[in-house]
Short mmCIF file of C-alpha atoms in Angstrom, two decimals:
data_model
loop_
_atom_site.label_atom_id
_atom_site.label_comp_id
_atom_site.label_asym_id
_atom_site.label_seq_id
_atom_site.Cartn_x
_atom_site.Cartn_y
_atom_site.Cartn_z
CA MET A 17 0.01 -0.05 0.03
CA ALA A 18 1.33 3.47 -0.90
CA SER A 19 2.97 5.03 2.11
CA ALA A 20 0.75 8.13 2.01
CA ILE A 21 -2.40 6.12 2.14
CA GLN A 22 -1.02 3.98 4.91
CA TYR A 23 -0.03 7.14 6.85
CA LEU A 24 -3.54 8.46 6.36
CA LEU A 25 -5.15 5.19 7.55
CA ASP A 26 -2.83 5.03 10.51
CA SER A 27 -3.82 8.46 11.69
CA ILE A 28 -7.46 7.42 11.98
CA LYS A 29 -8.46 6.63 15.46
CA ASP A 30 -11.13 3.94 14.38
CA GLY A 31 -9.74 0.50 13.64
CA ILE A 32 -9.49 -0.28 9.89
CA MET A 33 -9.20 -3.74 8.54
CA ILE A 34 -9.20 -4.67 4.83
CA VAL A 35 -10.37 -8.21 4.25
CA ASN A 36 -10.76 -10.06 1.02
CA LEU A 37 -13.61 -12.44 0.08
CA ALA A 38 -11.82 -15.44 1.25
CA GLY A 39 -11.46 -13.93 4.72
CA LYS A 40 -7.84 -13.09 4.53
CA LEU A 41 -6.60 -10.00 6.13
CA VAL A 42 -5.11 -7.63 3.56
CA PHE A 43 -4.25 -4.66 5.74
CA ALA A 44 -4.91 -3.32 9.36
CA ASN A 45 -4.15 0.23 10.49
CA GLN A 46 -2.22 1.11 13.58
CA SER A 47 -5.35 1.45 15.78
CA ALA A 48 -6.46 -2.09 14.85
CA ARG A 49 -2.99 -3.58 15.28
CA GLN A 50 -2.57 -2.00 18.70
CA SER A 51 -5.93 -2.93 19.94
CA PHE A 52 -5.91 -6.57 18.83
CA PRO A 53 -2.28 -7.82 18.57
CA GLY A 54 -2.26 -11.38 17.27
CA GLN A 55 -6.11 -11.40 16.82
CA LEU A 56 -6.54 -9.71 13.52
CA GLN A 57 -6.65 -12.78 11.42
CA ILE A 58 -9.14 -14.35 13.89
CA ILE A 59 -11.34 -11.27 13.44
CA ALA A 60 -11.03 -11.38 9.63
CA GLU A 61 -12.18 -15.03 9.66
CA HIS A 62 -14.99 -14.43 12.16
CA ALA A 63 -18.05 -16.27 10.96
CA ASP A 64 -20.36 -13.18 11.20
CA LEU A 65 -17.88 -10.93 9.30
CA LYS A 66 -17.48 -13.71 6.62
CA LYS A 67 -21.24 -14.02 6.31
CA ALA A 68 -21.59 -10.24 6.02
CA ILE A 69 -19.03 -10.09 3.34
CA ALA A 70 -20.58 -13.05 1.38
CA ASP A 71 -23.97 -11.42 1.65
CA ALA A 72 -22.56 -8.14 0.25
CA ALA A 73 -20.77 -9.95 -2.52
CA THR A 74 -23.92 -11.76 -3.68
CA GLY A 75 -26.07 -8.65 -3.44
CA LYS A 76 -28.16 -9.90 -0.55
CA VAL A 77 -27.32 -6.73 1.36
CA ASN A 78 -26.37 -3.24 0.33
CA LEU A 79 -23.32 -1.69 1.88
CA PRO A 80 -22.63 -0.01 4.26
CA ILE A 81 -23.96 -2.30 6.99
CA ASN A 82 -23.23 -2.43 10.66
CA VAL A 83 -21.61 -5.63 11.90
CA ARG A 84 -21.13 -6.63 15.55
CA LEU A 85 -18.53 -9.25 16.39
CA SER A 86 -18.14 -11.01 19.62
CA ILE A 87 -14.56 -12.17 20.12
CA GLY A 88 -12.99 -14.05 23.08
CA THR A 89 -13.82 -17.42 24.61
CA ASP A 90 -15.22 -16.60 27.98
CA ALA A 91 -16.74 -13.63 29.95
CA LEU A 92 -13.42 -12.43 31.23
CA ASN A 93 -11.84 -11.83 27.80
CA ARG A 94 -14.87 -11.38 25.64
CA THR A 95 -15.08 -8.13 23.71
CA THR A 96 -17.80 -6.90 21.42
CA LEU A 97 -16.65 -5.09 18.24
CA VAL A 98 -18.95 -2.66 16.77
CA GLY A 99 -18.10 -1.68 13.24
CA THR A 100 -19.30 -0.88 9.65
CA LEU A 101 -18.61 -2.90 6.49
CA ILE A 102 -17.99 -0.95 3.31
CA PRO A 103 -16.51 -1.93 -0.09
CA ALA A 104 -12.83 -1.23 -0.48
CA PRO A 105 -11.64 1.36 -3.04
CA ASN A 106 -10.43 -1.49 -5.26
CA ASN A 107 -14.04 -2.84 -5.48
CA VAL A 108 -12.67 -6.33 -4.78
CA ASP A 109 -12.02 -6.33 -1.09
CA TYR A 110 -13.95 -5.07 1.98
CA VAL A 111 -13.18 -2.57 4.75
CA TYR A 112 -14.32 -3.26 8.30
CA ILE A 113 -14.21 -0.09 10.29
CA ILE A 114 -14.18 -0.71 14.03
CA HIS A 115 -15.89 2.08 15.98
CA ALA A 116 -15.98 0.47 19.44
CA GLY A 117 -14.23 -2.29 21.31
CA LEU A 118 -10.85 -0.67 20.79
CA ARG A 119 -8.07 -0.14 23.28
CA SER A 120 -8.99 3.59 23.43
CA ASP A 121 -12.41 2.59 24.73
CA GLU A 122 -10.70 0.63 27.39
CA TYR A 123 -8.68 3.70 28.31
CA THR A 124 -11.94 5.75 28.47
CA ASN A 125 -13.62 3.21 30.67
CA SER A 126 -10.54 3.09 32.89
CA LEU A 127 -10.61 6.90 33.22
CA HIS A 128 -14.20 6.74 34.26
CA ASN A 129 -13.54 4.09 36.81
CA PHE A 130 -10.75 6.07 38.20
CA PHE A 131 -12.79 9.15 38.80
CA GLU A 132 -15.63 7.08 40.14
CA LEU A 133 -13.13 5.72 42.59
CA ILE A 134 -12.12 9.32 43.58
CA ARG A 135 -15.77 10.05 44.05
CA GLN A 136 -16.50 7.02 46.21
CA GLU A 137 -13.17 6.53 48.04
CA LEU A 138 -11.94 10.05 48.55
CA ARG A 139 -14.57 12.58 48.30
CA GLN A 140 -17.17 10.87 50.54
CA PRO A 141 -14.69 10.00 53.29
CA ILE A 142 -13.55 13.68 53.33
CA LEU A 143 -17.16 14.75 53.59
CA ASP A 144 -17.68 12.38 56.42
CA PHE A 145 -14.47 13.63 58.07
CA LEU A 146 -15.79 17.19 57.91
CA LYS A 147 -18.96 16.13 59.60
CA LEU A 148 -17.03 14.48 62.39
CA ILE A 149 -14.74 17.36 63.06
CA ALA A 150 -17.45 20.02 62.60
CA PRO A 151 -18.26 20.31 66.33
CA GLN A 152 -14.69 20.80 67.15
CA GLN A 153 -13.88 23.24 64.40
CA SER A 154 -15.26 26.57 63.47
CA ASP A 155 -16.47 27.08 59.91
CA GLN A 156 -13.37 29.18 59.22
CA SER A 157 -10.74 27.02 60.73
CA PRO A 158 -7.62 26.08 58.63
CA VAL A 159 -8.54 22.44 58.96
CA THR A 160 -11.99 22.93 57.56
CA ASP A 161 -10.69 25.29 54.87
CA HIS A 162 -8.07 22.80 53.70
CA ALA A 163 -10.59 19.95 53.67
CA LYS A 164 -13.07 22.13 51.64
CA GLU A 165 -10.33 22.99 49.29
CA ILE A 166 -9.39 19.37 48.64
CA ILE A 167 -13.01 18.55 48.00
CA ASN A 168 -13.34 21.52 45.63
CA ARG A 169 -10.40 20.21 43.63
CA LEU A 170 -11.60 16.68 43.63
CA GLU A 171 -15.01 17.81 42.34
CA LYS A 172 -13.43 19.88 39.72
CA LEU A 173 -11.46 16.76 38.48
CA ILE A 174 -14.72 14.73 38.46
CA ASP A 175 -16.50 17.48 36.52
CA VAL A 176 -13.80 17.54 33.88
CA VAL A 177 -14.33 13.83 33.20
CA GLU A 178 -18.08 14.15 33.16
CA ILE A 179 -18.17 17.08 30.96
CA PHE A 180 -15.62 15.72 28.38
CA GLY A 181 -17.39 12.37 28.28
CA ASP A 182 -20.08 11.39 25.85
CA ASP A 183 -22.91 11.43 28.41
CA ALA A 184 -22.55 15.02 29.72
CA LEU A 185 -25.91 15.98 31.02
CA ILE A 186 -27.56 19.07 29.66
CA SER A 187 -31.04 20.11 30.79
CA ASP A 188 -33.39 22.94 29.74
CA ASP A 189 -33.57 25.06 32.81
CA ARG A 190 -34.59 28.66 32.15
CA ILE A 191 -31.82 30.81 33.43
CA VAL A 192 -31.80 34.55 34.15
CA VAL A 193 -28.16 35.48 33.79
CA LYS A 194 -28.18 38.20 36.34
CA ASP A 195 -29.37 35.80 39.00
CA LEU A 196 -26.77 33.16 38.05
CA VAL A 197 -23.89 35.70 38.09
CA THR A 198 -25.16 37.25 41.38
CA ASP A 199 -25.43 33.81 43.01
CA VAL A 200 -21.92 32.77 41.89
CA TRP A 201 -20.43 36.10 43.10
CA LYS A 202 -22.03 35.54 46.51
CA GLU A 203 -20.32 32.04 46.65
CA LEU A 204 -17.01 33.57 45.91
CA ALA A 205 -17.44 36.53 48.29
CA PRO A 206 -15.05 35.05 50.89
CA LEU A 207 -12.27 34.54 48.20
CA ALA A 208 -12.95 37.99 46.82
CA SER A 209 -12.74 39.57 50.24
CA ASN A 210 -9.54 37.70 51.12
CA ARG A 211 -7.90 39.09 48.00
CA ARG A 212 -9.50 42.52 48.34
CA VAL A 213 -11.31 42.32 44.99
CA GLU A 214 -14.59 43.87 44.35
CA ALA A 215 -17.00 43.58 41.42
CA SER A 216 -19.35 45.62 39.50
CA LEU A 217 -22.21 44.33 37.40
CA VAL A 218 -22.98 46.44 34.34
CA GLY A 219 -25.73 46.04 31.80
CA PHE A 220 -27.79 43.33 33.65
CA ASN A 221 -31.13 44.88 32.92
CA THR A 222 -34.50 43.08 32.96
CA ASP A 223 -34.69 43.11 29.12
CA LEU A 224 -31.90 40.63 28.83
CA PRO A 225 -33.24 37.40 27.26
CA PRO A 226 -32.99 34.19 29.32
CA ILE A 227 -30.83 31.35 28.28
CA TYR A 228 -31.68 27.69 28.48
CA GLY A 229 -29.47 24.96 29.59
CA SER A 230 -28.14 23.21 32.61
CA TYR A 231 -28.20 25.69 35.56
CA ASN A 232 -25.67 23.66 37.60
CA TRP A 233 -23.17 23.26 34.74
CA LEU A 234 -23.46 26.93 33.61
CA ARG A 235 -23.07 27.97 37.29
CA ARG A 236 -19.98 25.95 37.31
CA ALA A 237 -18.66 27.65 34.10
CA VAL A 238 -19.34 31.15 35.41
CA ARG A 239 -17.75 30.27 38.72
CA GLU A 240 -14.63 29.10 37.02
CA CYS A 241 -14.38 32.35 35.01
CA LEU A 242 -15.05 34.58 37.99
CA GLU A 243 -12.71 32.68 40.29
CA ASN A 244 -10.02 32.99 37.55
CA ALA A 245 -10.54 36.80 37.45
CA ILE A 246 -10.34 37.05 41.24
CA ILE A 247 -7.20 35.03 41.54
CA HIS A 248 -5.46 36.71 38.69
CA SER A 249 -6.44 40.23 39.62
CA ARG A 250 -3.56 42.58 40.37
CA GLN A 251 -2.88 42.81 44.01
CA GLU A 252 -2.61 46.50 44.93
CA ILE A 253 0.03 47.55 47.34
CA SER A 254 -1.85 50.36 49.03
CA ASN A 255 -4.28 49.26 51.71
CA SER A 256 -6.85 51.74 50.56
CA LEU A 257 -7.17 50.27 46.98
CA LYS A 258 -8.96 47.23 45.96
CA SER A 259 -8.73 45.32 42.76
CA HIS A 260 -11.66 45.48 40.45
CA VAL A 261 -13.43 42.94 38.33
CA GLU A 262 -16.12 44.29 35.90
CA ILE A 263 -18.81 41.77 34.84
CA ARG A 264 -20.74 43.17 31.88
CA ALA A 265 -23.75 41.68 30.13
CA LYS A 266 -24.55 42.47 26.49
CA GLN A 267 -27.08 41.10 23.93
CA SER A 268 -25.84 40.83 20.38
CA GLY A 269 -28.60 39.49 18.16
CA GLN A 270 -29.53 36.08 19.30
CA HIS A 271 -26.54 35.76 21.55
CA LEU A 272 -25.97 36.89 25.13
CA MET A 273 -22.50 37.73 26.23
CA VAL A 274 -21.05 37.98 29.70
CA ILE A 275 -17.73 39.78 29.70
CA VAL A 276 -15.51 39.46 32.79
CA ARG A 277 -12.75 42.04 32.80
CA ASN A 278 -10.01 42.39 35.30
CA LEU A 279 -6.62 44.13 35.56
CA GLY A 280 -4.22 41.36 36.36
CA VAL A 281 -0.80 39.76 36.24
CA GLY A 282 -1.13 39.68 32.51
CA LEU A 283 -1.02 36.86 29.97
CA LEU A 284 1.23 36.72 26.92
CA PRO A 285 -0.97 36.83 23.83
CA LYS A 286 0.68 33.76 22.36
CA LEU A 287 -0.29 31.75 25.47
CA ALA A 288 -3.91 32.96 25.40
CA ASP A 289 -5.25 29.81 23.67
CA ARG A 290 -3.27 27.44 25.84
CA VAL A 291 -5.42 28.49 28.82
CA PHE A 292 -8.15 26.28 27.46
CA LEU A 293 -6.00 23.24 27.30
CA PRO A 294 -6.71 21.01 30.33
CA PHE A 295 -3.74 20.57 32.71
CA ASN A 296 -1.69 23.16 30.79
CA ARG A 297 -0.58 26.00 32.99
CA ALA A 298 0.12 28.45 30.05
CA GLY A 299 3.77 28.69 30.80
CA LEU A 300 3.44 29.64 34.43
CA PRO A 301 6.20 28.34 36.72
CA LYS A 302 5.13 25.84 39.29
CA ALA A 303 6.10 28.14 42.09
CA SER A 304 3.79 30.86 40.71
CA PRO A 305 1.36 32.27 43.32
CA THR A 306 -1.36 31.62 40.94
CA HIS A 307 -0.67 27.87 40.90
CA GLY A 308 -3.72 25.75 40.09
CA MET A 309 -4.72 22.67 38.25
CA SER A 310 -5.43 24.55 34.95
CA ILE A 311 -8.74 22.79 34.38
CA GLY A 312 -11.15 25.50 35.36
CA LEU A 313 -11.13 27.42 32.06
CA PRO A 314 -11.14 24.32 29.90
CA LEU A 315 -14.05 22.95 31.92
CA ALA A 316 -15.85 26.31 31.46
CA GLN A 317 -15.23 26.28 27.76
CA ARG A 318 -16.49 22.77 27.31
CA ILE A 319 -19.69 23.59 29.26
CA LEU A 320 -20.38 26.53 27.03
CA GLU A 321 -19.66 24.53 23.90
CA LEU A 322 -22.18 21.95 25.02
CA HIS A 323 -24.68 24.78 25.23
CA GLY A 324 -23.94 26.07 21.76
CA GLY A 325 -21.74 28.88 23.02
CA GLN A 326 -18.05 29.65 23.40
CA ILE A 327 -15.48 31.57 25.52
CA ARG A 328 -12.97 33.96 24.10
CA ILE A 329 -10.05 35.50 25.96
CA ASN A 330 -8.64 38.98 25.08
CA HIS A 331 -5.69 40.66 26.63
CA SER A 332 -5.15 44.42 26.23
CA ASN A 333 -2.14 46.63 26.48
CA ASP A 334 -3.16 47.90 29.89
CA SER A 335 -2.90 44.36 31.24
CA ALA A 336 -6.60 43.95 31.36
CA THR A 337 -7.73 40.44 30.64
CA GLU A 338 -11.38 39.87 29.20
CA LEU A 339 -13.06 36.67 29.24
CA THR A 340 -16.14 36.73 26.97
CA LEU A 341 -18.77 34.01 27.59
CA GLU A 342 -21.15 33.84 24.69
CA LEU A 343 -24.34 31.83 24.69
CA PRO A 344 -27.34 31.53 22.44
CA THR A 345 -30.54 33.03 23.77
CA GLY A 346 -33.78 31.28 23.95
CA ALA A 347 -34.63 27.51 23.98
CA PRO A 348 -32.50 25.27 21.82
CA GLN A 349 -33.87 23.65 18.73
CA ARG A 350 -35.01 20.29 19.76
CA ASP A 351 -36.03 17.02 18.25
CA SER A 352 -39.86 17.41 18.70
CA THR A 353 -40.80 13.97 17.22
CA LYS A 354 -41.77 12.42 20.45
CA LEU A 355 -43.89 15.43 21.57
CA ASP A 356 -45.52 15.63 18.06
CA ILE A 357 -46.45 12.07 18.21
CA GLN A 358 -47.95 12.36 21.64
CA GLN A 359 -49.86 15.49 20.70
CA ALA A 360 -51.14 13.81 17.59
CA GLN A 361 -52.39 10.93 19.76
CA ARG A 362 -54.20 13.34 22.07
CA TYR A 363 -55.89 14.89 19.04
CA ALA A 364 -56.87 11.48 17.79
CA GLU A 365 -58.30 10.51 21.20
CA ASP A 366 -60.44 13.71 21.14
CA LEU A 367 -61.31 13.41 17.45
CA ALA A 368 -64.64 11.75 17.94
CA LYS A 369 -65.80 14.23 20.43
CA LEU A 370 -64.53 17.04 18.21
CA MET A 371 -66.58 15.67 15.24
CA VAL A 372 -69.71 15.51 17.36
CA ARG A 373 -69.07 19.01 18.54
CA ARG A 374 -68.67 20.23 14.99
CA LYS A 375 -71.77 18.41 13.86
CA LYS A 376 -73.88 20.06 16.61
CA ARG A 377 -72.54 23.45 15.69
CA THR A 378 -73.35 22.86 12.00
CA THR A 379 -76.76 21.66 12.81
CA SER A 380 -77.52 24.56 15.08
CA MET A 381 -76.25 26.98 12.44
CA ASN A 382 -78.36 25.28 9.76
CA PRO A 383 -81.47 23.80 11.40
CA PRO A 384 -83.48 21.56 9.25
CA ALA A 385 -86.42 23.16 7.64
CA MET B 6 -67.28 39.62 14.53
CA PRO B 7 -65.18 36.49 15.21
CA ALA B 8 -62.54 36.74 18.02
CA THR B 9 -58.94 37.07 16.78
CA ILE B 10 -56.45 34.41 18.08
CA LEU B 11 -52.70 34.55 17.53
CA ILE B 12 -50.77 31.35 17.72
CA VAL B 13 -47.13 31.77 18.75
CA GLU B 14 -45.30 28.48 18.38
CA ASP B 15 -42.06 27.52 16.82
CA GLN B 16 -42.93 23.90 16.01
CA ALA B 17 -44.91 23.85 12.76
CA ASP B 18 -46.65 20.61 13.48
CA ILE B 19 -48.12 21.90 16.71
CA ARG B 20 -49.24 25.13 15.06
CA LYS B 21 -50.95 23.04 12.44
CA LEU B 22 -52.62 20.89 15.00
CA ILE B 23 -53.94 23.87 16.81
CA ARG B 24 -55.21 25.38 13.71
CA MET B 25 -56.97 22.12 12.85
CA THR B 26 -58.57 22.20 16.26
CA LEU B 27 -59.75 25.83 16.02
CA GLU B 28 -60.62 26.22 12.41
CA PHE B 29 -64.21 25.09 12.84
CA GLU B 30 -64.68 27.31 15.86
CA GLU B 31 -65.01 30.44 13.70
CA TYR B 32 -61.95 32.40 15.06
CA ASP B 33 -59.81 34.68 13.02
CA LEU B 34 -56.46 32.80 13.32
CA HIS B 35 -52.86 34.10 12.80
CA GLU B 36 -49.56 32.48 13.45
CA ALA B 37 -45.99 33.40 14.32
CA ASP B 38 -43.06 30.94 14.71
CA ASN B 39 -40.93 32.91 17.17
CA GLY B 40 -41.31 35.24 20.14
CA ALA B 41 -40.11 38.44 18.42
CA GLU B 42 -42.52 38.01 15.54
CA GLY B 43 -45.35 37.04 18.04
CA PHE B 44 -44.75 40.22 19.94
CA ARG B 45 -44.71 42.27 16.80
CA LEU B 46 -48.05 40.64 15.55
CA ALA B 47 -49.53 41.08 18.99
CA GLN B 48 -49.01 44.92 18.70
CA ALA B 49 -50.14 45.01 15.14
CA LEU B 50 -53.27 42.72 15.23
CA ARG B 51 -54.29 43.37 18.95
CA PRO B 52 -55.78 39.84 19.07
CA ASP B 53 -58.28 38.87 21.71
CA LEU B 54 -56.11 35.80 22.83
CA ILE B 55 -52.69 34.49 22.31
CA LEU B 56 -51.61 30.93 22.54
CA LEU B 57 -47.93 31.26 23.45
CA ASP B 58 -45.40 28.53 23.48
CA VAL B 59 -42.95 28.95 26.39
CA MET B 60 -39.75 27.42 25.10
CA MET B 61 -38.85 28.95 21.78
CA PRO B 62 -35.39 29.65 20.33
CA GLY B 63 -34.33 33.22 19.60
CA GLU B 64 -34.34 36.54 21.34
CA LEU B 65 -37.71 36.16 23.21
CA ASP B 66 -39.11 33.20 24.87
CA GLY B 67 -42.85 32.87 25.79
CA TYR B 68 -42.45 34.24 29.33
CA GLN B 69 -40.83 37.39 27.90
CA VAL B 70 -43.36 37.90 25.20
CA CYS B 71 -46.11 37.66 27.86
CA GLU B 72 -44.34 40.03 30.22
CA LYS B 73 -43.85 42.60 27.40
CA ILE B 74 -47.52 42.33 26.34
CA LYS B 75 -48.83 42.67 29.98
CA LYS B 76 -46.67 45.70 30.40
CA LEU B 77 -48.31 47.65 27.57
CA PRO B 78 -51.19 49.72 28.91
CA ASP B 79 -53.37 49.29 25.82
CA LEU B 80 -52.87 45.56 25.50
CA LYS B 81 -52.49 44.11 28.94
CA ASP B 82 -56.25 43.98 29.64
CA LYS B 83 -57.33 43.31 26.03
CA ILE B 84 -55.19 40.25 25.29
CA ARG B 85 -55.63 37.03 27.14
CA VAL B 86 -52.48 35.00 27.18
CA VAL B 87 -52.47 31.18 27.36
CA LEU B 88 -49.02 29.75 27.79
CA LEU B 89 -48.24 26.28 26.28
CA THR B 90 -45.66 24.60 28.35
CA ALA B 91 -44.08 21.20 27.73
CA ARG B 92 -43.13 20.58 31.38
CA GLY B 93 -45.91 21.69 33.67
CA GLN B 94 -43.55 21.89 36.64
CA GLN B 95 -44.51 24.07 39.56
CA SER B 96 -41.65 26.39 38.74
CA ASP B 97 -42.95 26.92 35.22
CA LEU B 98 -46.34 27.66 36.50
CA GLU B 99 -44.93 30.16 38.98
CA GLN B 100 -42.90 31.68 36.25
CA GLY B 101 -45.97 31.95 34.13
CA ARG B 102 -47.91 33.74 36.85
CA LYS B 103 -45.12 36.15 37.36
CA ALA B 104 -45.17 36.95 33.66
CA GLY B 105 -48.80 37.70 33.97
CA CYS B 106 -50.38 34.93 31.96
CA ASP B 107 -54.08 34.36 32.17
CA SER B 108 -53.92 30.55 31.92
CA TYR B 109 -51.66 27.76 30.79
CA LEU B 110 -51.90 24.44 29.05
CA THR B 111 -49.44 21.51 29.34
CA LYS B 112 -48.29 19.71 26.21
CA PRO B 113 -49.50 17.32 24.96
CA PHE B 114 -52.79 19.14 25.51
CA SER B 115 -56.23 17.91 24.82
CA PRO B 116 -57.82 19.84 21.90
CA LEU B 117 -61.20 19.88 23.62
CA GLU B 118 -59.50 21.39 26.72
CA LEU B 119 -57.94 23.97 24.46
CA ILE B 120 -61.36 24.90 22.97
CA GLU B 121 -62.92 25.06 26.38
CA LYS B 122 -60.25 27.11 27.90
CA ILE B 123 -60.42 29.63 25.03
CA GLU B 124 -64.12 29.94 25.42
CA GLU B 125 -63.88 30.47 29.10
CA LEU B 126 -61.28 33.20 28.70
CA LEU B 127 -63.20 34.97 25.93
CA ALA B 128 -66.35 34.90 27.79
CA VAL B 129 -64.88 37.06 30.57
#
């Protein structure tokens, strides 16, 4: 196979196997080779795959078709491959594209299991520990503060996995942005007070359209952005001055923008995009006072993307950093098929009564002579 | 003179179904498929009643259209607003009351119930 084509196929994350009519493996890409070392010929000769190929060759089925293969001899090592069979470009062989059952899926499952472990084995014991020590500690004691900080970081890690997974939960809460931002600022008040940062809300008038989505996740996103602004605000030397964060709301057509602006430590423009990469600290040294896990902004961006929005970061010459959160207004377009069917059923149920009603009206309007 | 009813609903199938339900009832029917257009038509047509879907994409959702109508001195007492909500949760009903709606229906709604509700509101 030409090296360019092979390079192309190797860069595809799905497993690709090219199999001939006799069930012989002609080619397998890197993903397939890595996921099923020593098993590729067994897969190529799998009875279900051979049957699918034979049916396609005789015209019994039209390609593409989905083909599921169960490989492995017992429950411990059984894997189900989910793939699609298509004709190969040479019109002689067949291509089996493996979508699921790959080693990358195992990795994703392991990551999910790992974070579930954190949730069960770490987070809950810390919460229980907090309850135990609560009578002996005040709410503001260093022990309680540290425990809460650990829980906060654990929850952030867990949220990252959930939101980047395929099953991220999005609901259709109706959200008034002013209420959301105000609630979040209240939560962050102790941090803001500690760092002598105050905020002003601009443009949050009652005419602003609502947004629809998951209140909890959007609250999380706004929290990450405001927390970022507080932590990175310039610390003034004079005791009489406080740092300032401006939170502005603006409607632009069918989008609502929340712009968080702060004068801060500054961010090199070339590093601006890296702040949205998880676990990337945008070039800051580990000893930096703003040390963190660098997952807050990536998490916020992902949440907004799932809501049809985005976050942009701008940095101006006066060291002001602006985070712009943009979200579509109004309810999202939804698949209304189920509701339409239910509504049609209600109409059908009432149809007989509607017909009787109409007949009565017609008779009363045109009484018989 | 027949009463004028404005249907504001983004889903074409639901609009059609409402129209099919009401067309024999001798109302003058008009339609809008989004909140902004619905508000514009409400001001232009001054209907007797608006059937207003709550969750619509775009700049104005149903609650906002209702609020805006109920704030206009020449429309607030003239137009009856019936909100059509897909959820029927308590928070939605509270939101509707806050917006000033006159009544609500939960989808999927009974066509007979729709007719009876309209008659009840227009009789007042």
